[in-house]
Coordinates of C-alpha atoms and ligand atoms in Angstrom, one line a residue:
X1 CA -66.1 142.9 51.3
X2 CA -64.0 146.0 51.7
X3 CA -61.2 144.1 53.2
X4 CA -61.2 141.7 50.3
X5 CA -61.1 144.6 47.9
X6 CA -58.1 146.1 49.6
X7 CA -56.4 142.7 49.6
X8 CA -57.1 142.3 45.9
X9 CA -55.8 145.7 45.1
X10 CA -52.7 144.9 47.0
X11 CA -52.2 141.7 45.0
X12 CA -52.7 143.7 41.8
X13 CA -50.3 146.3 42.9
X14 CA -47.7 143.6 43.7
X15 CA -48.2 142.0 40.4
X16 CA -47.6 145.2 38.6
X17 CA -44.6 146.0 40.6
X18 CA -43.1 142.5 39.9
X19 CA -43.9 143.0 36.2
X20 CA -42.2 146.3 36.1
X21 CA -39.1 144.8 37.8
X22 CA -39.0 142.0 35.3
X23 CA -39.3 144.4 32.3
X24 CA -36.5 146.5 33.7
X25 CA -34.3 143.5 34.4
X26 CA -34.9 142.3 30.8
X27 CA -33.9 145.7 29.4
X28 CA -30.9 146.0 31.6
X29 CA -29.5 142.5 30.9
X30 CA -30.1 142.8 27.2
X31 CA -27.9 145.9 27.3
X32 CA -25.1 144.2 28.9
X33 CA -25.3 140.8 27.3
X34 CA -22.5 140.6 24.8
X35 CA -24.4 140.6 21.4
X36 CA -22.2 138.0 19.9
X37 CA -23.4 135.4 22.3
X38 CA -26.8 135.6 20.9
X39 CA -26.3 134.2 17.5
X40 CA -23.9 133.3 14.7
X41 CA -24.3 136.9 13.6
X42 CA -23.0 137.6 10.2
X43 CA -22.4 141.3 10.5
X44 CA -20.6 142.7 13.5
X45 CA -23.3 143.7 16.0
X46 CA -23.7 147.2 17.2
X47 CA -22.0 147.9 20.5
X48 CA -24.3 149.6 23.1
X49 CA -23.5 153.1 24.3
X50 CA -22.3 152.1 27.8
X51 CA -20.0 149.6 26.5
X52 CA -18.8 151.9 23.7
X53 CA -17.4 154.3 26.3
X54 CA -15.5 151.5 28.0
X55 CA -14.2 150.0 24.7
X56 CA -13.3 153.5 23.4
X57 CA -11.2 154.1 26.5
X58 CA -9.5 150.8 26.2
X59 CA -8.7 151.3 22.6
X60 CA -7.3 154.8 23.3
X61 CA -5.1 153.4 26.0
X62 CA -4.0 150.8 23.7
X63 CA -3.4 153.1 20.7
X64 CA -1.4 155.5 22.9
X65 CA 1.1 152.7 23.8
X66 CA 1.7 151.9 20.2
X67 CA 5.3 153.0 19.2
X68 CA 5.2 154.6 15.8
X69 CA 7.3 152.8 13.1
X70 CA 8.2 150.0 15.3
X71 CA 8.8 146.9 13.0
X72 CA 8.4 149.0 9.8
X73 CA 9.6 147.4 6.7
X74 CA 9.3 144.2 8.6
X75 CA 12.4 144.7 10.4
X76 CA 13.0 142.9 13.8
X77 CA 11.7 145.1 16.7
X78 CA 12.8 145.0 20.3
X79 CA 11.5 146.5 23.6
X80 CA 13.6 147.4 26.5
X81 CA 13.6 146.7 30.3
X82 CA 10.5 145.2 31.8
X83 CA 8.7 145.1 28.4
X84 CA 11.5 143.0 27.0
X85 CA 11.3 140.6 30.0
X86 CA 7.5 140.4 29.8
X87 CA 8.0 139.7 26.1
X88 CA 10.2 136.6 26.9
X89 CA 7.6 135.3 29.3
X90 CA 4.8 135.8 26.8
X91 CA 6.8 133.8 24.2
X92 CA 7.0 130.9 26.5
X93 CA 3.3 131.1 27.2
X94 CA 1.8 131.9 23.7
X95 CA 4.6 131.0 21.4
X96 CA 4.6 134.6 20.3
X97 CA 5.9 137.7 21.7
X98 CA 2.5 139.3 22.5
X99 CA 3.9 142.2 24.3
X100 CA 5.8 143.3 21.3
X101 CA 2.9 142.7 18.9
X102 CA 0.7 144.9 21.2
X103 CA 3.2 147.8 20.7
X104 CA 3.7 147.5 17.0
X105 CA 1.5 149.6 14.7
X106 CA -1.4 147.4 13.4
X107 CA -0.9 148.9 9.9
X108 CA 2.8 148.5 9.9
X109 CA 4.3 148.9 6.4
X110 CA 6.3 146.0 5.0
X111 CA 8.9 146.1 2.4
X112 CA 8.1 144.6 -1.0
X113 CA 9.6 141.1 -0.6
X114 CA 8.8 140.0 -4.2
X115 CA 11.4 139.4 -7.0
X116 CA 11.8 142.7 -8.8
X117 CA 10.6 141.1 -12.1
X118 CA 7.2 140.5 -10.6
X119 CA 6.4 144.2 -11.1
X120 CA 6.8 143.6 -15.0
X121 CA 3.7 141.4 -15.0
X122 CA 0.6 143.4 -15.8
X123 CA -2.0 141.6 -13.9
X124 CA -5.5 142.9 -14.3
X125 CA -8.0 140.4 -12.8
X126 CA -11.6 141.0 -12.9
X127 CA -12.4 138.6 -10.1
X128 CA -13.0 139.7 -6.5
X129 CA -11.9 137.9 -3.4
X130 CA -13.6 137.0 -0.1
X131 CA -10.8 136.8 2.4
X132 CA -11.6 134.4 5.2
X133 CA -9.7 134.5 8.4
X134 CA -10.5 132.0 11.2
X135 CA -9.4 132.3 14.7
X136 CA -9.5 130.7 18.0
X137 CA -8.1 132.7 21.0
X138 CA -5.6 134.6 18.9
X139 CA -4.1 137.8 20.1
X140 CA -6.3 140.7 19.0
X141 CA -3.4 142.8 17.7
X142 CA -2.3 140.0 15.6
X143 CA -5.7 139.4 14.1
X144 CA -6.1 143.1 13.4
X145 CA -2.7 143.3 11.8
X146 CA -3.9 140.4 9.5
X147 CA -7.0 142.4 8.6
X148 CA -5.1 145.7 8.2
X149 CA -2.5 144.1 5.9
X150 CA -5.3 142.7 3.7
X151 CA -7.0 146.1 3.5
X152 CA -3.8 148.0 2.8
X153 CA -2.3 145.6 0.2
X154 CA -5.4 144.7 -1.8
X155 CA -6.8 147.1 -4.3
X156 CA -10.5 147.9 -3.3
X157 CA -11.8 146.7 -6.6
X158 CA -10.4 143.1 -6.0
X159 CA -11.6 142.8 -2.4
X160 CA -15.3 141.8 -2.0
X161 CA -15.1 141.4 1.8
X162 CA -13.2 140.2 4.7
X163 CA -14.9 137.4 6.8
X164 CA -13.7 136.8 10.2
X165 CA -14.7 133.5 11.8
X166 CA -14.5 133.3 15.5
X167 CA -14.3 129.7 16.5
X168 CA -15.9 130.2 19.8
X169 CA -12.9 132.0 21.3
X170 CA -13.0 132.5 25.1
X171 CA -10.7 135.4 25.0
X172 CA -12.8 138.5 26.0
X173 CA -10.9 141.0 23.8
X174 CA -12.1 139.1 20.7
X175 CA -15.7 139.7 21.5
X176 CA -17.2 143.2 22.0
X177 CA -13.9 145.1 21.7
X178 CA -13.1 143.6 18.3
X179 CA -16.7 144.4 17.1
X180 CA -16.2 147.9 18.4
X181 CA -12.8 148.3 16.6
X182 CA -14.4 147.3 13.4
X183 CA -17.2 149.5 13.9
X184 CA -15.1 152.6 14.7
X185 CA -11.8 152.1 13.1
X186 CA -12.6 150.1 10.0
X187 CA -16.3 151.2 9.4
X188 CA -15.9 151.8 5.6
X189 CA -14.7 148.4 4.9
X190 CA -16.8 145.3 4.3
X191 CA -15.9 143.2 7.1
X192 CA -18.2 140.4 8.5
X193 CA -17.9 138.4 11.6
X194 CA -19.2 134.9 12.0
X195 CA -19.5 134.0 15.7
X196 CA -19.6 130.2 16.2
X197 CA -21.2 129.3 19.5
X198 CA -19.5 126.0 20.1
X199 CA -15.9 125.3 19.0
X200 CA -16.0 123.6 15.6
X201 CA -12.2 123.3 14.9
X202 CA -10.5 125.0 12.1
X203 CA -12.0 122.9 9.3
X204 CA -15.5 123.5 10.0
X205 CA -14.8 127.0 10.9
X206 CA -13.5 127.7 7.4
X207 CA -16.6 126.1 5.9
X208 CA -18.8 128.5 8.0
X209 CA -16.9 131.4 6.5
X210 CA -17.0 129.9 2.9
X211 CA -20.9 129.5 3.3
X212 CA -21.5 133.2 3.5
X213 CA -18.7 134.4 1.1
X214 CA -19.9 136.3 -1.9
X215 CA -16.7 137.0 -3.8
X216 CA -15.7 135.0 -6.9
X217 CA -12.6 133.6 -5.2
X218 CA -12.0 132.4 -1.6
X219 CA -8.7 133.3 -0.1
X220 CA -8.2 131.6 3.3
X221 CA -5.6 133.0 5.8
X222 CA -4.6 132.1 9.3
X223 CA -5.3 134.8 11.8
X224 CA -1.5 135.7 12.2
X225 CA -0.6 136.7 8.7
X226 CA 0.5 139.7 6.9
X227 CA -0.1 140.2 3.2
X228 CA 2.5 142.2 1.2
X229 CA 2.1 144.4 -1.8
X230 CA 0.6 142.8 -5.0
X231 CA -0.2 139.7 -3.3
X232 CA -3.7 139.3 -4.5
X233 CA -3.3 140.2 -8.2
X234 CA -1.4 137.1 -9.4
X235 CA -3.6 134.8 -7.5
X236 CA -6.7 136.2 -9.0
X237 CA -5.3 136.4 -12.5
X238 CA -4.3 132.7 -12.4
X239 CA -7.7 131.6 -11.2
X240 CA -9.3 133.7 -14.1
X241 CA -7.0 131.8 -16.5
X242 CA -7.8 128.4 -15.0
X243 CA -10.6 128.0 -12.5
X244 CA -9.3 124.5 -11.4
X245 CA -6.0 126.0 -10.2
X246 CA -5.8 126.3 -6.3
X247 CA -3.0 128.7 -5.4
X248 CA -0.7 129.1 -2.6
X249 CA 1.4 132.2 -2.0
X250 CA 5.1 132.1 -1.0
X251 CA 4.7 131.8 2.8
X252 CA 7.4 133.9 4.5
X253 CA 8.2 133.8 8.1
X254 CA 7.1 136.4 10.6
X255 CA 9.4 135.7 13.6
X256 CA 7.5 134.9 16.8
X257 CA 10.2 136.5 18.9
X258 CA 10.6 139.9 17.2
X259 CA 8.0 140.0 14.4
X260 CA 10.7 140.3 11.7
X261 CA 9.5 139.6 8.3
X262 CA 12.1 137.2 7.0
X263 CA 12.4 135.6 3.6
X264 CA 14.6 133.2 1.9
X265 CA 15.7 135.6 -0.7
X266 CA 13.6 136.6 -3.6
X267 CA 14.1 133.6 -6.0
X268 CA 14.3 130.4 -3.9
X269 CA 11.3 128.9 -2.4
X270 CA 10.0 125.5 -1.6
X271 CA 6.8 123.7 -2.5
X272 CA 4.7 121.1 -0.5
X273 CA 5.4 117.4 -0.1
X274 CA 4.2 115.0 2.6
X275 CA 5.6 112.2 4.7
X276 CA 4.2 108.7 4.9
X277 CA 3.4 109.5 8.6
X278 CA 0.9 111.9 7.2
X279 CA 2.5 115.2 7.8
X280 CA 3.1 118.2 5.5
X281 CA 6.7 118.8 4.6
X282 CA 8.5 121.4 2.5
X283 CA 10.5 120.1 -0.4
X284 CA 12.7 121.5 -3.1
X285 CA 11.4 122.0 -6.5
X286 CA 12.5 119.0 -8.6
X287 CA 12.1 119.8 -12.1
X288 CA 15.0 122.0 -13.5
X289 CA 12.5 124.0 -15.6
X290 CA 10.5 125.1 -12.6
X291 CA 13.6 126.4 -10.6
X292 CA 13.7 130.2 -10.4
X293 CA 10.4 130.6 -12.2
X294 CA 8.2 133.5 -11.4
X295 CA 5.1 132.1 -12.9
X296 CA 3.1 129.5 -11.0
X297 CA 4.9 126.2 -10.1
X298 CA 3.3 122.9 -9.5
X299 CA 3.1 121.9 -5.8
X300 CA 2.2 118.3 -4.8
X301 CA 0.6 119.6 -1.6
X302 CA -0.1 122.7 0.4
X303 CA 0.4 123.7 4.0
X304 CA -3.2 124.4 4.3
X305 CA -3.6 127.7 6.0
X306 CA -3.1 130.2 3.1
X307 CA -4.6 129.5 -0.2
X308 CA -7.0 130.9 -3.0
X309 CA -9.6 128.8 -4.7
X310 CA -12.5 129.8 -7.0
X311 CA -15.6 129.8 -4.9
X312 CA -17.7 127.4 -6.9
X313 CA -14.8 125.3 -7.7
X314 CA -14.3 124.9 -3.9
X315 CA -17.8 123.5 -3.5
X316 CA -17.7 121.5 -6.7
X317 CA -14.7 119.7 -5.6
X318 CA -15.9 118.7 -2.2
X319 CA -15.0 121.7 0.0
X320 CA -13.8 119.9 3.1
X321 CA -14.5 116.6 5.0
X322 CA -16.9 118.0 7.6
X323 CA -16.2 115.0 9.8
X324 CA -12.7 116.3 10.4
X325 CA -12.4 117.7 13.9
X326 CA -9.9 120.2 15.4
X327 CA -6.6 120.6 13.7
X328 CA -4.6 118.9 11.0
X329 CA -5.0 116.5 8.0
X330 CA -7.4 118.8 6.0
X331 CA -4.5 120.3 4.0
X332 CA -3.3 116.8 2.7
X333 CA -6.9 115.7 2.2
X334 CA -7.5 118.8 0.0
X335 CA -4.2 118.5 -1.8
X336 CA -4.7 114.9 -2.8
X337 CA -8.3 115.5 -3.7
X338 CA -7.6 118.5 -5.9
X339 CA -5.0 116.6 -7.9
X340 CA -6.8 113.3 -8.1
X341 CA -10.2 114.9 -9.1
X342 CA -9.0 117.2 -12.0
X343 CA -7.7 120.4 -10.3
X344 CA -4.1 121.6 -9.7
X345 CA -2.2 123.0 -7.0
X346 CA 0.4 125.7 -7.5
X347 CA 2.7 128.0 -5.7
X348 CA 2.6 131.6 -7.0
X349 CA 6.1 133.1 -6.7
X350 CA 5.0 136.7 -7.1
X351 CA 2.4 136.5 -4.3
X352 CA 3.9 136.5 -0.8
X353 CA 2.3 136.5 2.7
X354 CA 4.0 136.3 6.0
X355 CA 2.9 133.9 8.7
X356 CA 3.8 133.7 12.3
X357 CA 5.3 130.2 12.8
X358 CA 4.8 129.2 16.4
X359 CA 6.7 126.6 18.3
X360 CA 3.7 125.1 19.9
X361 CA -0.1 125.5 19.8
X362 CA -1.0 128.1 22.3
X363 CA -4.4 126.6 22.6
X364 CA -5.7 123.3 23.8
X365 CA -8.1 120.9 22.0
X366 CA -11.4 119.7 23.5
X367 CA -11.0 116.0 24.8
X368 CA -7.3 116.0 24.0
X369 CA -8.1 113.9 20.9
X370 CA -5.3 113.3 18.3
X371 CA -7.4 115.0 15.6
X372 CA -4.4 115.1 13.2
X373 CA -4.0 111.3 13.5
X374 CA -7.8 110.7 13.2
X375 CA -8.1 113.2 10.2
X376 CA -5.3 111.7 8.5
X377 CA -6.6 108.2 8.9
X378 CA -9.8 109.5 7.2
X379 CA -8.0 110.8 4.2
X380 CA -5.8 107.7 3.9
X381 CA -8.8 105.6 3.7
X382 CA -10.5 107.7 1.1
X383 CA -7.7 108.9 -1.0
X384 CA -4.5 106.8 -0.8
X385 CA -5.7 103.4 -1.9
X386 CA -3.2 100.7 -0.9
X387 CA -0.5 103.3 -0.2
X388 CA -2.3 103.9 3.0
X389 CA -0.4 101.0 4.4
X390 CA 2.5 103.3 5.0
X391 CA 0.6 105.7 7.1
X392 CA -0.9 102.9 9.1
X393 CA 2.5 101.4 9.8
X394 CA 3.1 104.6 11.6
X395 CA -0.2 104.6 13.3
X396 CA -1.3 101.0 13.6
X397 CA -3.7 101.9 16.3
X398 CA -5.9 103.9 14.0
X399 CA -6.2 101.4 11.2
X400 CA -9.4 99.6 12.1
X401 CA -10.5 102.0 14.8
X402 CA -14.0 103.2 14.9
X403 CA -12.9 106.5 16.2
X404 CA -12.1 107.4 12.6
X405 CA -15.8 107.7 11.9
X406 CA -18.0 107.0 8.9
X407 CA -16.4 107.6 5.5
X408 CA -19.4 106.9 3.1
X409 CA -20.0 110.4 2.0
X410 CA -16.3 111.0 1.1
X411 CA -16.0 107.7 -0.7
X412 CA -19.2 108.6 -2.7
X413 CA -17.6 112.1 -3.5
X414 CA -14.6 110.3 -4.9
X415 CA -16.8 108.2 -7.2
X416 CA -18.9 111.0 -8.2
X417 CA -16.0 113.1 -9.2
X418 CA -14.4 110.1 -10.9
X419 CA -11.1 110.8 -9.3
X420 CA -7.9 109.2 -10.4
X421 CA -6.1 106.7 -8.2
X422 CA -3.4 107.6 -5.7
X423 CA -0.8 105.8 -7.9
X424 CA -1.7 108.3 -10.7
X425 CA -0.9 111.1 -8.3
X426 CA 2.4 109.6 -7.2
X427 CA 3.5 108.9 -10.8
X428 CA 2.5 112.2 -12.3
X429 CA 2.4 114.8 -9.5
X430 CA 5.1 113.6 -7.1
X431 CA 7.3 111.1 -9.0
X432 CA 10.2 111.9 -6.7
X433 CA 8.5 110.6 -3.7
X434 CA 10.1 107.6 -2.3
X435 CA 8.0 104.5 -1.9
X436 CA 9.7 102.1 0.5
X437 CA 8.6 98.9 -1.4
X438 CA 8.3 99.9 -5.0
X439 CA 11.2 99.9 -7.4
X440 CA 13.7 98.8 -4.8
X441 CA 16.0 95.8 -4.7
X442 CA 15.2 94.9 -1.1
X443 CA 12.9 96.0 1.7
X444 CA 11.8 95.3 5.2
X445 CA 13.8 94.3 8.1
X446 CA 17.5 93.7 7.6
X447 CA 18.5 91.0 10.1
X448 CA 21.6 89.2 11.2
X449 CA 21.7 85.5 12.2
X450 CA 21.5 86.7 15.8
X451 CA 18.0 88.2 15.4
X452 CA 19.5 91.7 15.4
X453 CA 18.0 94.2 13.0
X454 CA 19.0 97.6 11.4
X455 CA 17.1 100.2 13.3
X456 CA 16.7 103.9 13.2
X457 CA 16.8 104.2 16.9
X458 CA 13.7 106.5 16.7
X459 CA 15.8 109.1 14.9
X460 CA 13.6 111.9 13.6
X461 CA 13.2 111.9 9.8
X462 CA 15.1 115.2 9.4
X463 CA 17.8 114.4 11.9
X464 CA 21.3 112.9 11.6
X465 CA 22.2 110.0 13.8
X466 CA 23.8 106.6 13.9
X467 CA 22.4 103.8 11.8
X468 CA 21.6 101.5 14.8
X469 CA 21.3 97.9 15.6
X470 CA 18.4 96.5 17.8
X471 CA 16.7 93.3 18.5
X472 CA 14.3 92.4 15.7
X473 CA 10.8 93.2 16.5
X474 CA 8.3 90.4 16.0
X475 CA 6.5 92.5 13.5
X476 CA 7.7 95.0 10.8
X477 CA 7.8 98.3 12.6
X478 CA 8.7 101.6 10.8
X479 CA 11.9 102.0 12.9
X480 CA 13.3 98.8 11.3
X481 CA 11.9 99.3 7.9
X482 CA 14.9 99.8 5.4
X483 CA 15.1 99.6 1.6
X484 CA 18.0 99.3 -0.9
X485 CA 16.7 101.7 -3.5
X486 CA 17.2 101.5 -7.3
X487 CA 19.9 104.2 -6.9
X488 CA 21.7 101.9 -4.4
X489 CA 20.8 103.8 -1.3
X490 CA 20.3 102.0 1.9
X491 CA 17.4 104.2 3.0
X492 CA 14.3 105.1 5.0
X493 CA 11.8 107.7 3.7
X494 CA 14.2 110.6 3.5
X495 CA 17.3 109.6 5.3
X496 CA 20.1 107.4 3.9
X497 CA 23.0 105.4 5.4
X498 CA 26.3 107.3 4.7
X499 CA 29.8 106.4 5.7
X500 CA 31.7 109.1 7.6
X501 CA 35.4 109.0 8.2
X502 CA 35.7 105.6 6.5
X503 CA 34.3 103.9 9.5
X504 CA 31.1 105.4 11.0
X505 CA 27.7 104.8 9.5
X506 CA 25.2 107.7 9.9
X507 CA 21.6 108.2 8.7
X508 CA 21.5 111.5 7.0
X509 CA 19.5 113.3 4.4
X510 CA 19.5 111.5 1.2
X511 CA 21.4 113.7 -1.4
X512 CA 21.2 111.5 -4.5
X513 CA 24.8 111.8 -5.4
X514 CA 25.7 108.3 -4.3
X515 CA 29.3 108.3 -3.2
X516 CA 29.3 107.4 0.6
X517 CA 25.6 106.9 0.2
X518 CA 26.0 104.1 -2.4
X519 CA 25.7 100.5 -1.4
X520 CA 25.5 97.1 -3.1
X521 CA 23.6 94.2 -1.7
X522 CA 25.3 91.0 -2.7
X523 CA 23.7 87.6 -3.0
X524 CA 25.6 86.4 0.1
X525 CA 23.9 89.1 2.1
X526 CA 26.9 91.5 2.5
X527 CA 26.2 95.2 2.0
X528 CA 29.1 96.7 0.3
X529 CA 30.0 100.4 0.2
X530 CA 32.3 100.9 -2.9
X531 CA 33.4 104.4 -1.9
X532 CA 35.2 103.1 1.2
X533 CA 35.4 99.6 -0.1
X534 CA 34.0 98.1 3.1
X535 CA 31.1 96.1 4.3
X536 CA 28.4 96.8 6.8
X537 CA 29.1 95.0 10.1
X538 CA 27.5 94.2 13.3
X539 CA 30.5 92.7 15.0
X540 CA 30.9 93.8 18.5
X541 CA 28.0 96.3 18.3
X542 CA 25.7 96.3 21.4
X543 CA 21.8 96.5 21.3
X544 CA 20.9 100.1 20.6
X545 CA 24.3 101.2 19.3
X546 CA 25.5 102.2 15.8
X547 CA 26.7 99.7 13.2
X548 CA 29.9 100.4 11.2
X549 CA 31.8 99.4 8.1
X550 CA 34.8 97.1 8.2
X551 CA 37.0 95.3 5.7
X552 CA 34.8 92.7 3.9
X553 CA 35.3 89.1 5.0
X554 CA 33.1 86.0 5.1
X555 CA 31.7 86.6 8.5
X556 CA 28.2 86.1 10.1
X557 CA 28.4 89.7 11.3
X558 CA 28.4 90.8 7.7
X559 CA 25.5 88.9 6.5
X560 CA 22.2 90.6 6.3
X561 CA 18.8 89.1 5.3
X562 CA 16.0 91.5 4.1
X563 CA 12.5 90.4 4.6
X564 CA 11.8 91.0 0.9
X565 CA 14.0 90.7 -2.1
X566 CA 12.9 92.0 -5.5
X567 CA 14.4 90.1 -8.4
X568 CA 12.5 92.1 -11.0
X569 CA 14.2 95.5 -10.5
Ligands
LR7_601 O1 -9.8 124.9 17.0 C1 -9.2 125.7 16.3 N1 -10.0 126.7 15.6 C2 -9.4 127.6 14.9 O2 -10.1 128.5 14.3 C3 -7.9 125.8 16.1 C4 -7.3 126.8 15.2 N2 -8.0 127.7 14.8 C5 -7.4 128.7 13.9 C6 -6.2 129.4 14.5 O3 -6.5 130.5 15.3 C7 -5.4 129.8 13.2 O4 -5.9 131.0 12.8 O5 -7.0 128.1 12.8 C8 -5.8 128.6 12.2 C9 -4.6 127.7 12.0 O6 -4.2 127.2 13.2 P1 -2.6 127.3 13.6 O7 -2.1 128.6 13.2 O8 -2.5 126.9 15.0 O9 -2.1 126.2 12.6 P2 -0.6 126.1 12.0 O10 -0.2 127.3 11.3 O11 0.4 125.6 13.1 O12 -0.9 124.9 11.0 C10 -1.0 124.6 9.6 O13 -1.7 123.4 9.5 C11 -3.0 123.3 9.9 C12 -3.5 121.9 9.7 O14 -4.8 121.8 10.2 C13 -3.9 124.4 9.2 O15 -4.0 124.0 7.9 C14 -3.1 125.7 9.3 O16 -3.9 126.6 8.5 C15 -1.7 125.6 8.7 N3 -1.0 126.8 8.6 C16 -0.3 127.1 7.6 O17 -0.5 126.5 6.5 C17 0.6 128.3 7.6 C18 1.8 127.9 7.1 C19 2.5 126.9 8.1 C20 3.2 125.9 7.5 C21 3.9 124.9 7.1
MN602 MN1 -0.9 129.3 11.8

């Protein structure tokens, strides 16, 4: 009996001992567990005392290495010796000189890049902005410089909050250290952090930020931007005037090599266009009346990373396509949707923000999926009506591909909002956009009797190179798609055949002034260039080489047959 009692006591003691150990373990691990892993926390979480000391030391070390005034006024900055060499290496790895960024003050002062006359506008908006900055594995100093620039350049009464959205970064410094920085260095500012547990891609990450925003206006920024003086006022004022206006600042370049803030002068800027391959492009302002304007200018599309939109309007007009993954396409989707469904997109010349343009993505994508292609296929199906044919000529593999996903909701949205057709958009918003098979004299393959076709030889759309000759493909591929435009250009989307030195034929940017870019297609199939009084010829041209112009004669080498001829133009 006694023995039994002693044994029981021992068991009790053991149990209690184990219990105590478990409790201790729980307490210890909860101390050390990074708080941000626990939840999609909306307020940055308090950093524990132990970690505080570590972070404080890290930040002090970091701050002591900052070189005062480096990069001030947005001037190019340079480091010497090993730092310079490390910077070069970093540039290759991150597409950004991270070494330099880490040594530059986080609150560097930029010069005012605006046109002087912008100061004459007396903006006095009553609206407040929620600035939403999304990031995935960005450099901490670059993210913080973005935050600082917003704080320094936005009057307090116009700034409701800054919302940082961490799209499940794996970079350690963006976790507790960032929280600690905000808690200690930017305590008095309203900054929230949304921590996403599993990477959502930039589209859904922006949505997460928008969901908790409380300001009247949402302003989205990439996490490597610097706002400049007076950037917010004209955006908010314009939205106050018209809540359906979605606005883009002039996006200046922060050089990835030396962090210089560089502009294209203070009057010239471009607006957004698109290519049929589904990419955003910069285009010149077409209408004379809009050139050199300082008030908002119509823009057919936007780049996507930096824009302001009234918060309720953002939701009313369909926010984003939540089924878009990763990166890309959402900018054109939103651009088309805004115009087609009753809003407008404008560039605001008196608002300027710098953006670090990187040569490549310093991050990888889960599953290596072509999210840009898939997302663009989605938007093509929903918004582009029959004009999607051009996109799918570039991406035939995506046309009937289930990978594109279900589109029911987006199509319903388009109906619900009674959005206009894509043709309306082209006619009214972007009339200068070249449509390869509309209002043209001829289009398709231009073939000779020897089954050889004009071919761009895979020349990039912004490059200059020979107008080539290649075996005709059995189907109409984009590389062999040429048109004779109403203006008499022999062209592709943005490049036109031009005669050089009276002999050579090159594809080069269409300039619209005709001369050596002017061609006449005769009934007998000859393509004549009046400026040099010669005809396009394939005589003696090898497969994959450039065609030329020669004196016109009745020759099989000078006869071209287009797939389609339009007699009505
Ligand atoms: O999975 C990801 N999750 C993210 O949160 C991948 C990226 N991101 C973040 C990233 O950290 C960055 O802050 O998303 C932001 C944009 O990514 P970038 O900077 O790599 O994109 P980008 O500047 O090369 O690309 C442009 O096109 C994109 C298309 O999806 C987005 O719309 C970007 O916001 C957009 N950037 C701009 O418009 C800035 C001007 C550039 C131009 C032209
Ligand atoms: Mn960017």
